[in-house]
Structures are given as structure tokens and as C-alpha cells.
mmCIF file of C-alpha atoms in Angstrom:
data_model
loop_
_atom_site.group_PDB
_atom_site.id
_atom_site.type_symbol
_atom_site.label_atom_id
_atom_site.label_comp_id
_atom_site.label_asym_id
_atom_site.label_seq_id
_atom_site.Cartn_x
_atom_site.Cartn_y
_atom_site.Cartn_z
ATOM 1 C CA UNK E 293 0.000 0.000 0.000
ATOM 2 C CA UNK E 294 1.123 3.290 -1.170
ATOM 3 C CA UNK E 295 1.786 6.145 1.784
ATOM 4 C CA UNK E 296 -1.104 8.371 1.221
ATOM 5 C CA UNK E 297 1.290 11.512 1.020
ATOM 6 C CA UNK E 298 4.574 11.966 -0.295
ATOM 7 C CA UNK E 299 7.288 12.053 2.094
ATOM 8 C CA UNK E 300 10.303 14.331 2.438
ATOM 9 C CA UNK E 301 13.910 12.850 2.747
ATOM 10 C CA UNK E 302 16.292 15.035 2.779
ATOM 11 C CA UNK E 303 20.095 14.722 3.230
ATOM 12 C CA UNK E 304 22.044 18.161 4.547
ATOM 13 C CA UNK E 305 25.760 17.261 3.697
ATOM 14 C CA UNK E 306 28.584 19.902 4.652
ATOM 15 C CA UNK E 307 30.738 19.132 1.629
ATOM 16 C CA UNK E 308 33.762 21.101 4.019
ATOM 17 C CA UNK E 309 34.181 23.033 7.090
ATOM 18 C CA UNK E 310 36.476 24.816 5.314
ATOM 19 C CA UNK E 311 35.118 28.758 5.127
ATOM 20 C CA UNK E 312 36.378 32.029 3.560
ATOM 21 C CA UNK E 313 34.372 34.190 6.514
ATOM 22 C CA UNK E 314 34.056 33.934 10.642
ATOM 23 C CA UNK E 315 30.850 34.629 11.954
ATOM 24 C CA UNK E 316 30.042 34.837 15.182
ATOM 25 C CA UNK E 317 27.446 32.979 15.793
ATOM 26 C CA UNK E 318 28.488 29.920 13.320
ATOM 27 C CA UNK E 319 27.142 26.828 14.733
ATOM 28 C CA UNK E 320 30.455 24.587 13.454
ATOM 29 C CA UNK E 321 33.548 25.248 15.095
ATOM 30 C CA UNK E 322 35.640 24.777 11.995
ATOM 31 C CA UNK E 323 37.961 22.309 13.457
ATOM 32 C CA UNK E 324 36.698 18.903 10.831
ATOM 33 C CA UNK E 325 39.766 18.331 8.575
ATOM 34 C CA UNK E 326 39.639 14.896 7.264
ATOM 35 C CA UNK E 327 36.503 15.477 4.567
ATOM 36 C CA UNK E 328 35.563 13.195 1.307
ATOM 37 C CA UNK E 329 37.804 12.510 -1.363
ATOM 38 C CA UNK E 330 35.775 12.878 -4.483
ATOM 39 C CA UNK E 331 35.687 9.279 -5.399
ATOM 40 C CA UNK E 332 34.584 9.134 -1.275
ATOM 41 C CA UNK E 333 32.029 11.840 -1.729
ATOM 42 C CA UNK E 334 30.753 9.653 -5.185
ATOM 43 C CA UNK E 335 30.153 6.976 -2.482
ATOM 44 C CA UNK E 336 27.766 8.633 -0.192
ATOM 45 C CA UNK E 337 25.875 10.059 -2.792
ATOM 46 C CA UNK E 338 24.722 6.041 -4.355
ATOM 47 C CA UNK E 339 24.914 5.051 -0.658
ATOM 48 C CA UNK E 340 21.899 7.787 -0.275
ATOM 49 C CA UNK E 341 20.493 7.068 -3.723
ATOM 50 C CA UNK E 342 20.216 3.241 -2.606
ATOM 51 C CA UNK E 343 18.979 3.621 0.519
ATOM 52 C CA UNK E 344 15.598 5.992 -0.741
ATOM 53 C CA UNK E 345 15.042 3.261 -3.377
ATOM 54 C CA UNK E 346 15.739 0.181 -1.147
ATOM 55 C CA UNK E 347 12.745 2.041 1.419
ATOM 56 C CA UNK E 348 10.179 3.051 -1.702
ATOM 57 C CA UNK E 349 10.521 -0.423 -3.079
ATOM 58 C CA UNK E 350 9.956 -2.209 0.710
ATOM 59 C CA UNK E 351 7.280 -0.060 2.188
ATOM 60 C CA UNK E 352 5.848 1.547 -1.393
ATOM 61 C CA UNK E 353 6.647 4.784 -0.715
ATOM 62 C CA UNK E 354 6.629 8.199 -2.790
ATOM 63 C CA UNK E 355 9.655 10.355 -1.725
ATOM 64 C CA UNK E 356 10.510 13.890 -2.519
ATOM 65 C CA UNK E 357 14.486 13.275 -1.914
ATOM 66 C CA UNK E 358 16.609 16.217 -1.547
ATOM 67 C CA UNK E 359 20.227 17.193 -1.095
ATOM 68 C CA UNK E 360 21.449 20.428 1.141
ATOM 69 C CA UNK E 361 24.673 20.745 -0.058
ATOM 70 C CA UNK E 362 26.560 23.517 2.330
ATOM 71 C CA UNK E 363 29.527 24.126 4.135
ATOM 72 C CA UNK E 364 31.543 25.742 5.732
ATOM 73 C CA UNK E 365 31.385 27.270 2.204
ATOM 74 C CA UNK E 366 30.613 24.838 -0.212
ATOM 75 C CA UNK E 367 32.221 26.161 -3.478
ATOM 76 C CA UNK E 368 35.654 26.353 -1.741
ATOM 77 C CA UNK E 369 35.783 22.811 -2.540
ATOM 78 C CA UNK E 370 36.817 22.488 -6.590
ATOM 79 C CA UNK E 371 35.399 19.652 -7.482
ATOM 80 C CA UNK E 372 31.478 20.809 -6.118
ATOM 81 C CA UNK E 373 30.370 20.774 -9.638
ATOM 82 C CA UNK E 374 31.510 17.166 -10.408
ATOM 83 C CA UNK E 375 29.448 16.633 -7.124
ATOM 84 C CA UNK E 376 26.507 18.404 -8.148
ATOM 85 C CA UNK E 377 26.471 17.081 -11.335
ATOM 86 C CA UNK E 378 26.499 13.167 -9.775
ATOM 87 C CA UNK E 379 23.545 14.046 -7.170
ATOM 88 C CA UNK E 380 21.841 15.697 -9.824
ATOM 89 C CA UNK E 381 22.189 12.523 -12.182
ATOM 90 C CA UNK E 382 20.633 10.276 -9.300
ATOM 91 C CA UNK E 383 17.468 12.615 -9.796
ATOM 92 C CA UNK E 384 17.680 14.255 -6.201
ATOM 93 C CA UNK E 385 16.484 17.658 -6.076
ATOM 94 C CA UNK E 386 19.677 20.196 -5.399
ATOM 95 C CA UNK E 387 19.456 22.812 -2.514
ATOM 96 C CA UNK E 388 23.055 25.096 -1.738
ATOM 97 C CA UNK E 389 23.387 26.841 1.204
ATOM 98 C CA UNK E 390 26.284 29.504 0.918
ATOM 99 C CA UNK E 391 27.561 33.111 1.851
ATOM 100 C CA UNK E 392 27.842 33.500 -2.814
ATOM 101 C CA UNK E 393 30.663 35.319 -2.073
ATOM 102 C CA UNK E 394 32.685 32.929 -4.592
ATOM 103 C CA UNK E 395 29.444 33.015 -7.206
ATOM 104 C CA UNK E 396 30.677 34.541 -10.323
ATOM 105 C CA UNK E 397 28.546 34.100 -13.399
ATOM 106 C CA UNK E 398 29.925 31.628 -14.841
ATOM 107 C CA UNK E 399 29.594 29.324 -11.671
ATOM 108 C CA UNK E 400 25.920 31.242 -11.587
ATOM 109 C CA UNK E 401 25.062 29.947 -14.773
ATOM 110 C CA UNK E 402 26.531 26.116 -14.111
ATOM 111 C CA UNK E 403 24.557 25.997 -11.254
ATOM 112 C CA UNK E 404 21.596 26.963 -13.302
ATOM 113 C CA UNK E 405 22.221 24.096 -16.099
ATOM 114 C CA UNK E 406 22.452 21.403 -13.442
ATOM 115 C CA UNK E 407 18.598 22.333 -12.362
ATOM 116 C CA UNK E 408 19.643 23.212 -8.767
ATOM 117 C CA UNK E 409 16.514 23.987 -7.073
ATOM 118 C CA UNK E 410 17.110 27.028 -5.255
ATOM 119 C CA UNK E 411 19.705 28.591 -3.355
ATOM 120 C CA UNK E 412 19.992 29.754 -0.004
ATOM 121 C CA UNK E 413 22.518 32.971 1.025
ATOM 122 C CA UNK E 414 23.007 33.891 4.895
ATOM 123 C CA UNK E 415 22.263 37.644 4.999
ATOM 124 C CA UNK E 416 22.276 39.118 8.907
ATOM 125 C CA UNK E 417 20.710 42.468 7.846
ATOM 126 C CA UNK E 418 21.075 45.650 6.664
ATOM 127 C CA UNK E 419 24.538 46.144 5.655
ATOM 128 C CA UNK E 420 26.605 47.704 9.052
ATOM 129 C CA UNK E 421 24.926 44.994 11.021
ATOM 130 C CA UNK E 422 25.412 42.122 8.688
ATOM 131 C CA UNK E 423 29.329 43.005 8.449
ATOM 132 C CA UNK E 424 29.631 43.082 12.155
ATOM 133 C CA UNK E 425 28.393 39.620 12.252
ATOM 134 C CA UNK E 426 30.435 38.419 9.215
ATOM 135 C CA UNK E 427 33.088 40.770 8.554
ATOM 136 C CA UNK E 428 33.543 44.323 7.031
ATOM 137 C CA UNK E 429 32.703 44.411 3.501
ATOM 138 C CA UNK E 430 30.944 41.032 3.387
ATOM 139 C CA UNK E 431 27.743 42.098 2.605
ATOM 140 C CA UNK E 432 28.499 43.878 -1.031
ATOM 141 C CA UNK E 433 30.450 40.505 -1.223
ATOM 142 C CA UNK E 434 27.256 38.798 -0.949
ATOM 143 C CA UNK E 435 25.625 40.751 -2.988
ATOM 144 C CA UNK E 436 27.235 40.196 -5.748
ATOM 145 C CA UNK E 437 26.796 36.439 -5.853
ATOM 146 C CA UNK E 438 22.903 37.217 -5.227
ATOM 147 C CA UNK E 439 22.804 39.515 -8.480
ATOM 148 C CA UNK E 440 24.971 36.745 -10.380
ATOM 149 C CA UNK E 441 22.506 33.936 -9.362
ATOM 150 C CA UNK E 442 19.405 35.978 -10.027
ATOM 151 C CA UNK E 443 20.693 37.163 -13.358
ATOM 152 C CA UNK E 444 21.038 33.087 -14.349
ATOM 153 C CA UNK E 445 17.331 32.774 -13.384
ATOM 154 C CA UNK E 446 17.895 30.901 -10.070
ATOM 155 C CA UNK E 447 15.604 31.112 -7.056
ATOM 156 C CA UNK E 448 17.449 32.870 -4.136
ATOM 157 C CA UNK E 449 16.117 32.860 -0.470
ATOM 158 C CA UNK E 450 17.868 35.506 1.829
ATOM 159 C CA UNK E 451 17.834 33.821 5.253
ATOM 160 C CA UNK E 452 18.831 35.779 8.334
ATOM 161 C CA UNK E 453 19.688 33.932 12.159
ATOM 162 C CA UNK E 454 17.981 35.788 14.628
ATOM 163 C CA UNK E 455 19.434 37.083 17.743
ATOM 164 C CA UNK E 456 19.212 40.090 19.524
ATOM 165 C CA UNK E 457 21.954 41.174 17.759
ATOM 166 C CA UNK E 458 20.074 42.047 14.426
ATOM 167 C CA UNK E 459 16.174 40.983 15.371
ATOM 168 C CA UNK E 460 15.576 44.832 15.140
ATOM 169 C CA UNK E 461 16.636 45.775 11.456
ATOM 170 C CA UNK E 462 15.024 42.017 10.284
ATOM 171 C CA UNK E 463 11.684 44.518 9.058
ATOM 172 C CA UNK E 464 14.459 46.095 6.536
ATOM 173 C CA UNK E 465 15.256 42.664 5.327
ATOM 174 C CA UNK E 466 12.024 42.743 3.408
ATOM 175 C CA UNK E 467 12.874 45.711 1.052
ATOM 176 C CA UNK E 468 16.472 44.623 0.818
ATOM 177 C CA UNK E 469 15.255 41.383 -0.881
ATOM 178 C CA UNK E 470 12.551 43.427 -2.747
ATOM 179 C CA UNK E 471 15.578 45.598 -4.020
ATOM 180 C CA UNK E 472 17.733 43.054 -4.803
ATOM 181 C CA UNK E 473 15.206 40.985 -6.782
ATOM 182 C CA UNK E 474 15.289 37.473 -4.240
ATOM 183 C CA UNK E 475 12.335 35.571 -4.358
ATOM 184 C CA UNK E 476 12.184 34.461 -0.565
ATOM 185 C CA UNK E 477 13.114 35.851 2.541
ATOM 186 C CA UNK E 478 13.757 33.546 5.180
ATOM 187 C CA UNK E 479 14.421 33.450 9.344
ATOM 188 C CA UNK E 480 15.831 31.143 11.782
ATOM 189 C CA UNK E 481 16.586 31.489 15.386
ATOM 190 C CA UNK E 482 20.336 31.440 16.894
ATOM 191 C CA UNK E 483 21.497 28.259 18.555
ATOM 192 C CA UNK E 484 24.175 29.419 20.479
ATOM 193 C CA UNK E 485 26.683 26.008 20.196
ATOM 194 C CA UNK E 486 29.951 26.033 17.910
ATOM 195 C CA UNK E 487 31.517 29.150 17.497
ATOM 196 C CA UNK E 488 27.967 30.673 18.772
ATOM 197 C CA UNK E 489 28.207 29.161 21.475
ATOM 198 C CA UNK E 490 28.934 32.157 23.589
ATOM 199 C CA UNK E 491 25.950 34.119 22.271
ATOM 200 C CA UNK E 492 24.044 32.314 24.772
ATOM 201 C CA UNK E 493 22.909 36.243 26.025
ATOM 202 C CA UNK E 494 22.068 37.144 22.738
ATOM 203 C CA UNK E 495 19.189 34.468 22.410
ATOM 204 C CA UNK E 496 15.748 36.788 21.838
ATOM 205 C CA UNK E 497 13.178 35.935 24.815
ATOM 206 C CA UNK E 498 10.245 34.528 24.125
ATOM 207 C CA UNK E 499 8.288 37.309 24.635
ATOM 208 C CA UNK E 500 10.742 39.135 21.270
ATOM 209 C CA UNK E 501 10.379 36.151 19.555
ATOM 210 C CA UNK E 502 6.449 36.549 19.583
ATOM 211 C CA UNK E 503 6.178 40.031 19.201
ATOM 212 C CA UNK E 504 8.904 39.369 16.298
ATOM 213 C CA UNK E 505 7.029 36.438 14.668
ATOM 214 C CA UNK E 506 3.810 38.643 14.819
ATOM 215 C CA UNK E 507 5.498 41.523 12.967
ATOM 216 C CA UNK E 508 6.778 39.277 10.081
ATOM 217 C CA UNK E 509 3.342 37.443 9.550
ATOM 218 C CA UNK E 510 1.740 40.314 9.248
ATOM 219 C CA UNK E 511 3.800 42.475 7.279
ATOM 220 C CA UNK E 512 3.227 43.591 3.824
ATOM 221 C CA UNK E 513 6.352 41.396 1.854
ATOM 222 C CA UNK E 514 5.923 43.614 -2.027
ATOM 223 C CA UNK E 515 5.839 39.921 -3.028
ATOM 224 C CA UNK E 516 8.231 38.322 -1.158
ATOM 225 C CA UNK E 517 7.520 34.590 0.497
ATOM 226 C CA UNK E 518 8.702 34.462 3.271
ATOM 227 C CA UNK E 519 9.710 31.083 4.309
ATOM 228 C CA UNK E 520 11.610 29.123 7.749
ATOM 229 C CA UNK E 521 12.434 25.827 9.032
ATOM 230 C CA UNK E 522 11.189 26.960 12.433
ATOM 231 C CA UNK E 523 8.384 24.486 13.857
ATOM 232 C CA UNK E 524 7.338 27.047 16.585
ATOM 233 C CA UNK E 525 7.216 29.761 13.637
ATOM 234 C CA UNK E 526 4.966 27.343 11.269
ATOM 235 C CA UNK E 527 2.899 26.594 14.699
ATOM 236 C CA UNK E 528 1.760 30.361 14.309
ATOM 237 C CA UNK E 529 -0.077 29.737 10.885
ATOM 238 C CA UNK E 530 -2.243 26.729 12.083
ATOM 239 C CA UNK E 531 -5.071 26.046 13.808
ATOM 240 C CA UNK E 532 -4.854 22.248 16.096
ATOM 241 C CA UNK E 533 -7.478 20.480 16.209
ATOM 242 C CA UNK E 534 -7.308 18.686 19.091
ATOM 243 C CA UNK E 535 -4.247 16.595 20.207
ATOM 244 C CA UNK E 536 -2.319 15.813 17.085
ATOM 245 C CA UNK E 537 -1.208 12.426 18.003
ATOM 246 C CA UNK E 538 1.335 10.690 19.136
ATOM 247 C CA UNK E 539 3.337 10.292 15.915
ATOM 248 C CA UNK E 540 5.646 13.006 14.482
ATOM 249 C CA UNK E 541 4.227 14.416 11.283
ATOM 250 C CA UNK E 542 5.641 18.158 9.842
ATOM 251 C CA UNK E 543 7.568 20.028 12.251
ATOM 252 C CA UNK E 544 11.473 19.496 13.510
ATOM 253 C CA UNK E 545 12.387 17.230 11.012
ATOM 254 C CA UNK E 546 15.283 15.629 13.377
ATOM 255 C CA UNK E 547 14.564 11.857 12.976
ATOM 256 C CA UNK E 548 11.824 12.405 10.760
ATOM 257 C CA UNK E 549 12.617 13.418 7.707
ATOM 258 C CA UNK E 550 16.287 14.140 7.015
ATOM 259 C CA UNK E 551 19.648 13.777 8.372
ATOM 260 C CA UNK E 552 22.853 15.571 8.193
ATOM 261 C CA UNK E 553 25.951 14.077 7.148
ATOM 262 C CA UNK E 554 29.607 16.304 8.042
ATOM 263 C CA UNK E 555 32.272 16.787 6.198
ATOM 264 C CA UNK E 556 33.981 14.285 7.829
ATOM 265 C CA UNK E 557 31.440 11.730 7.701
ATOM 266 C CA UNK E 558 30.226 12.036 11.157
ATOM 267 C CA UNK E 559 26.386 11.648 10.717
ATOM 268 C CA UNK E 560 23.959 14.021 13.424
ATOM 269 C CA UNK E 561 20.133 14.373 13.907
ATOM 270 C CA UNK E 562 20.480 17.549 12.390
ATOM 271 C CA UNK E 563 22.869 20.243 11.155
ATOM 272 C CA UNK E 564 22.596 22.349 14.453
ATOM 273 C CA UNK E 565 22.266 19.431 16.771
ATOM 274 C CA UNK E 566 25.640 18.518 17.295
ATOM 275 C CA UNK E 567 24.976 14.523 18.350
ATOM 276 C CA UNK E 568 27.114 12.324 16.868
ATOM 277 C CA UNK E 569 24.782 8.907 15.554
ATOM 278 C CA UNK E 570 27.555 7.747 13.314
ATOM 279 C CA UNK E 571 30.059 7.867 10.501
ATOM 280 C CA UNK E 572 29.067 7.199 6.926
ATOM 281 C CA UNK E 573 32.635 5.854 6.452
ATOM 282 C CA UNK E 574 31.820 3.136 8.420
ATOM 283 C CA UNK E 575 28.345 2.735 9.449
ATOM 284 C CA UNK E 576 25.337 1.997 7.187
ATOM 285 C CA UNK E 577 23.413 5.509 7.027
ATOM 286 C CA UNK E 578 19.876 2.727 6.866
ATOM 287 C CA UNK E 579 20.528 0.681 10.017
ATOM 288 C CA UNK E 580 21.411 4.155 11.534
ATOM 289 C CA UNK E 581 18.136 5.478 10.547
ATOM 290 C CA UNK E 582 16.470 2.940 12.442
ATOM 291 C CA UNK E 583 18.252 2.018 14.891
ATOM 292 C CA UNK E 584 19.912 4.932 16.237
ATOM 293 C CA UNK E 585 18.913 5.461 20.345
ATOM 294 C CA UNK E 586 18.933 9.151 19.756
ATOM 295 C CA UNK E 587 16.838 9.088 16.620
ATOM 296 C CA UNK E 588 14.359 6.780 18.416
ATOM 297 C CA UNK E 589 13.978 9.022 20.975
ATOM 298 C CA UNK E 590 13.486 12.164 19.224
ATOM 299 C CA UNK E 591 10.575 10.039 17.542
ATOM 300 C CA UNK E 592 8.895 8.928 21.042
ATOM 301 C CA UNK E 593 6.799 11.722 22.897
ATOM 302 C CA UNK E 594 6.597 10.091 26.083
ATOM 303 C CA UNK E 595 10.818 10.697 26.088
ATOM 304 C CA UNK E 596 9.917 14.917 25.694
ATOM 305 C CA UNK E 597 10.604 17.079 28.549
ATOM 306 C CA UNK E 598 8.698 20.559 29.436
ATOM 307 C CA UNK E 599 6.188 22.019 27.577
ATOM 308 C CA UNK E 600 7.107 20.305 24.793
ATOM 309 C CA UNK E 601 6.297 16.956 26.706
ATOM 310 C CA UNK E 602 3.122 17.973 27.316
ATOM 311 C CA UNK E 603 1.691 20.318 24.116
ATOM 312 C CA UNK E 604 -0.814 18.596 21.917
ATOM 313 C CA UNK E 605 0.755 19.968 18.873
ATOM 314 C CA UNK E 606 3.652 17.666 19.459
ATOM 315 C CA UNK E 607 3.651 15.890 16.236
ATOM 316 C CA UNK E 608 3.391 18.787 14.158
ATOM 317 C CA UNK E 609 6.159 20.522 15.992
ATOM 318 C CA UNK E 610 8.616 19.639 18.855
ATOM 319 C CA UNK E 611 10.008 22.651 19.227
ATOM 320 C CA UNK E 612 13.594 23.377 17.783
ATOM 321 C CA UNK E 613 15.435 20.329 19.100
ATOM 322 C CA UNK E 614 18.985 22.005 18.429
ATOM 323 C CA UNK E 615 17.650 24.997 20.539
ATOM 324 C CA UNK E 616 16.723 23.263 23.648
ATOM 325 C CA UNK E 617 19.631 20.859 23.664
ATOM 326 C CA UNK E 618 22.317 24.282 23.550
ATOM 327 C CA UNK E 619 20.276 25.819 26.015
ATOM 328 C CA UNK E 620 19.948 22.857 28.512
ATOM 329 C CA UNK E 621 23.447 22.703 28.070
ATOM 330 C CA UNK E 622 24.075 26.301 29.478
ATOM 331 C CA UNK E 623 22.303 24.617 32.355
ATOM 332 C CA UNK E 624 24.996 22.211 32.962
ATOM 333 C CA UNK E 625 22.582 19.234 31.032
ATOM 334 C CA UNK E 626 22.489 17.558 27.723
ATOM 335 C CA UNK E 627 19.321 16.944 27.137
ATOM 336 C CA UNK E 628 18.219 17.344 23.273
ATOM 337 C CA UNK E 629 14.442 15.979 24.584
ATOM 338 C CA UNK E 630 13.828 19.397 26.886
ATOM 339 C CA UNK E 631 11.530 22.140 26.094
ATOM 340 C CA UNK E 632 12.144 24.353 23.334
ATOM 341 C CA UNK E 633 13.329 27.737 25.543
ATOM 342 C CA UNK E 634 11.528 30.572 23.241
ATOM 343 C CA UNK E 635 8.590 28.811 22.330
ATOM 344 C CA UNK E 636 5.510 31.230 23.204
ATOM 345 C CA UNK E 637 2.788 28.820 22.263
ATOM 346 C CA UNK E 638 0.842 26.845 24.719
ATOM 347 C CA UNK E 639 -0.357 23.673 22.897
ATOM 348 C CA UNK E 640 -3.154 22.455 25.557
ATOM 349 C CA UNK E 641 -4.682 26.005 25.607
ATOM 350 C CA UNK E 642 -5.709 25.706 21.471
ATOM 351 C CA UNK C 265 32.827 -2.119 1.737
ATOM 352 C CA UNK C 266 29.279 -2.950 1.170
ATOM 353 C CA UNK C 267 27.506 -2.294 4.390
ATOM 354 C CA UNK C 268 24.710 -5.338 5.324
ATOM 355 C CA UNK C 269 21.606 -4.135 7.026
ATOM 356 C CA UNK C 270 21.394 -6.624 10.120
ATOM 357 C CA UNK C 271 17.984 -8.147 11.097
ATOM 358 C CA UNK C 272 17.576 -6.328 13.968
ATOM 359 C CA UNK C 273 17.497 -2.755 12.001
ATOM 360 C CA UNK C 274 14.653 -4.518 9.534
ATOM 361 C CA UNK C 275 12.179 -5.265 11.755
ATOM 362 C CA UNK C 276 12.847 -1.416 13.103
ATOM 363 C CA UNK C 277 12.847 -0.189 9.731
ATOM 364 C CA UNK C 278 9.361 -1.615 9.252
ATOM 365 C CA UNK C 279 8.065 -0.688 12.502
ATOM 366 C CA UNK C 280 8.950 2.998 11.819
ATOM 367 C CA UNK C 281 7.913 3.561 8.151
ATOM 368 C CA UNK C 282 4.411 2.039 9.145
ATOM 369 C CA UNK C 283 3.889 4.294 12.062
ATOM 370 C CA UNK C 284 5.000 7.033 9.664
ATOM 371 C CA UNK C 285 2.101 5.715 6.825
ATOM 372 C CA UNK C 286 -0.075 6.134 9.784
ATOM 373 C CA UNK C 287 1.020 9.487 10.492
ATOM 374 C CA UNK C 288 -0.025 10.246 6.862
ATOM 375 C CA UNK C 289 -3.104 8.908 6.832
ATOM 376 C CA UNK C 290 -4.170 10.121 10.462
ATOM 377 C CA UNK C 291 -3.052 13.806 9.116
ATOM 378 C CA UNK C 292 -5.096 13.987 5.325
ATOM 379 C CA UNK C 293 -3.552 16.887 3.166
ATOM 380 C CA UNK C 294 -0.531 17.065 5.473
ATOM 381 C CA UNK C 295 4.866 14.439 6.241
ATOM 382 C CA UNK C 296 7.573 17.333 5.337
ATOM 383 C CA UNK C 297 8.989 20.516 7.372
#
């Protein structure tokens, strides 16, 4: 029997850790040498193809399989094209997340011929407050790769991490994008661990994060969409009808619906969750899937902590699970099943 | 080195993706982020 709805699979690899900026709140801490050798990186990439059409032909299942491909920054490794080109071949849809800084046109334009789907650049805000997150002159930098990608017809999101270090010009992001031509406009929260991880003061309150959530909803966008990974965020735009059940559908897709794979191989629950479930040089990224404690748990409601434990929109959202596992860490625990810290919805009052 | 899925991490397999085909079905019009 068919699954009545198409499920999303998606695979976030970070092709390198190598990176031509330093922002402060990066969530890696750079330090992951030892990454893929193309014929390595050729490996994954069937490993991935084989294990989506080893699960559609088993459980006859439709799957919208995707690729993240990101970094560090992704196009300081010279062979990303030949890599592209192979995921592309296997029929994945392509998604880049990047700073563009190293987007010329011709790279613009390659990107477009290989059908990637869309491409994601980190913007912080207006210009001054962008560059003191990423370094002076990095925003024109930017900019330029946006123009280049847009001029080769490609959809560009600007996405922007929220803290309270640029929540306040986030309103100005809208016309930016406008101005610049970008399609989407997009927002996630900080998670103060890597490099971020002593931003821990900057995280908004969940009060700001309301208030801020309210503002973009509601705001006229001159055509932008505005889009996020945020479960809490999403939470805002729908209505529960009653408890939602005890298995996880939509929301945080840790365990759910995609996995992230380092540039070393190390495999995690998720590209800002950093819990180490295996190595793809080694272990079988299928039997992981299933049989990984961690993933299992992030999968079982009874194991959720909080107000998460407890909302009836649990399997529709869980909260951020890379948020509350950074912040319970601050608190001396390491607990990636405790509440989400900012959320400001109360699921058992809907 | 071809990587053998072990017995154990079948039945699991199965176990998940038909609590996720529930998930589906319980949740019409809805399993993506």
C-alpha cells in the first residue's frame, strides 16, 4: 500500500568546514579536517540514492528526496560541480546553502544548467549589522553572488539567524530582498553552540520572539515569500485540532525526515544538533536510521521534557530540538528531549 | 565495503515507516517541514 502523502527525505551534507568568513554565531567550530575525497564523496551520494530506493521499493513509498549541499562554504571545494552534477544525475532535487561570495557568473550559470533547485545565502541584515556579524565588507560581497545567481534565473532565499543582535533591522530585510530581486526571505533562530556558542545572552526571549514572529506574519512582503524551518514559527499559521497524536508528522524534522551528514562523515540528527549517531565511512546511514537510540527518541513523545512533553501539537512541531539541547546545556545538562526555551505557544490552551 | 543491514534494524525499519504511513493517513492533506 502506497503512503497516502509523499514524504520528504532530505540529506544536509557539509561538503567542508572549510570557510572564507568567521561569523560569530556559526554553529560549526571549523575544526573537521579529514573530509571526502571525491571518489569518497561519489560513495555517499549512491549510498543515499540506494537507501531511498531500497525504502520506496519495501514499504511503497513516494519520496521527494533532496540534497542540502553547504559548508563551511561549499564552493571552496573544486570539485562541487563534479558533485553536483552526480547528485543531480541520481534525480535528487539540489538545494546550496552559501555566503555566494565565490558566485561569479559563470559558476551562476553552471549551477543553473544542473537544475539546482534554489539557493539559499546567509544575509544578517542591513549592511553595518550584517558586516559586524560576518566581517567588514561582506555584505556587497554577498551581494554580488545574489545579483549573479538571479541574473542566471535561479531562485534565491535571503535567510537571516535571529538574535538580539540584528532581530531589530530584520523589518528592513524585506525591502532589501525586494531591491535586490530574491524571491524568498527567510528566518531562523540562533542556537548558540559552535563558534555561537557564547551568544548564549544574545538568544531573543520569548516574549521578542512573539512580538517578532507577529510583525513578520503580518507584514506587507511587495511579493516576497517568506519562508523558515522553524516548527514554533509554522505553529503560528495553524489552527490544532485537538491533540495531534502521538506520531511526528511536519515540524522538527530531526529523525523524521532528514539527516545531516559532516564533512567528515560524522552523521547528526540535524545540522545544528551537534549529536554524533555515526560515521558514513563506516556505518550503514539505513541501520542508523532505524536504529539509532537518539533518533528513536526524538521520535517517542513520552521521552519529551517541558512544555514540549506535554503540548498537543507535538507531532506537528517539537520545538527546535537544536535549541533546547544548547540551552539545557548552558544549564549544565544535555538533554536534546527538553523544552524548546523561546517557544511562546501553549499547545493544551488551542 | 558494502555495508549489510542486520535483522535487527529490519524489523525497526518496518516498525517505523508504518507508524510514519499512519502518520499520513491520520493527518489527510498534510509528512515534510
Amino acid at each position: 500500500m502506497a503512503i497516502t502523502e509523499a514524504h520528504e527525505f532530505f540529506i544536509q551534507w557539509h561538503i567542508t568546514e572549510r570557510c572564507n568568513l568567521r561569523c560569530t554565531h556559526c554553529y560549526q567550530d571549523g575544526a573537521k579536517t579529514d573530509e571526502f575525497s571525491l571518489p569518497e564523496a561519489m560513495d555517499v551520494i549512491g549510498e543515499v540514492y540506494d537507501l531511498i530506493d531500497s525504502w520506496s521499493e519495501t514499504y511503497g513509498i513516494e519520496f521527494f528526496p533532496s540534497f542540502n549541499i553547504t559548508g563551511g562554504e561549499p564552493f571552496l571545494r573544486h570539485d562541487i560541480f563534479d558533485i553536483l552534477e552526480e547528485i543531480a544525475g541520481k534525480g535528487f532535487d539540489i538545494y546550496l546553502l552559501t555566503n555566494g561570495i565565490l558566485i561569479n557568473q559563470e559558476k551562476a550559470q553552471r549551477l543553473a544548467d544542473i537544475g539546482i533547485k534554489g539557493v539559499q545565502v546567509s544575509i544578517e541584515g542591513p549592511e553595518d549589522i550584517h558586516d559586524s556579524i560576518r566581517g567588514k565588507g561582506s555584505f556587497k560581497a554577498s551581494m554580488r553572488g545574489v545579483k549573479n545567481l538571479l541574473d542566471s534565473g535561479l531562485t534565491v532565499t535571503l535567510n537571516t539567524t535571529l538574535s538580539d543582535i540584528n532581530a531589530a533591522g530584520f523589518m528592513d530585510m524585506i525591502e532589501i530582498a525586494s531591491s535586490k530581486g530574491a524571491q524568498k526571505l527567510g528566518f531562523s533562530r540562533l542556537v548558540p553552540s559552535g563558534r555561537g556558542a557564547g551568544l548564549l545572552s544574545h538568544m531573543l526571549g520569548t516574549e521578542r520572539v512573539k512580538d517578532l514572529y507577529g510583525h513578520i506574519f503580518s507584514a506587507k512582503t511587495d511579493g516576497i515569500t517568506i519562508v523558515t524551518g522553524d516548527p514554533v514559527a509554522s505553529q503560528m499559521r495553524s489552527s490544532p485540532n485537538g491533540d495531534a497524536g502521538d506520531i511526528a508528522c511536519g515540524g522538527c524534522a530531526a529523525g523524521v525526515s532528514g539527516l545531516t551528514i559532516l564533512s567528515d562523515g560524522t552523521i547528526t540528527p540535524c545540522r545544528r544538533l551537534p549529536i554524533t549517531i555515526g560515521n558514513i565511512r563506516t556505518d550503514s546511514l539505513r541501520e542508523v536510521w532505524s536504529c539509532s537510540d537518539v533518533l528513536n527518541s526524538l521520535r517517542d513523545r513520552k521521552k519529551y521534557k517541558g512544555k514540549c512533553g506535554t503540548c498537543n501539537r507535538w507531532a506537528h512541531c517539537r520545538g527546535c530540538r537544536a535549541i533546547a539541547y544548547a540551552y539545557s546545556q548552558s544549564k549544565g545538562e544535555n538533554d536534546f528531549l527538553a523544552e524548546d526555551p523561546q517557544c511562546f505557544i501553549i499547545g493544551n490552551e488551542s | 565495503m558494502k555495508k549489510i543491514l542486520s535483522e535487527k534494524a529490519l524489523v525497526k525499519e518496518a516498525a517505523l515507516w508504518d507508524s510514519l504511513k499512519k502518520a499520513a493517513q491520520q493527518n489527510p492533506g498534510k509528512c515534510r517541514k
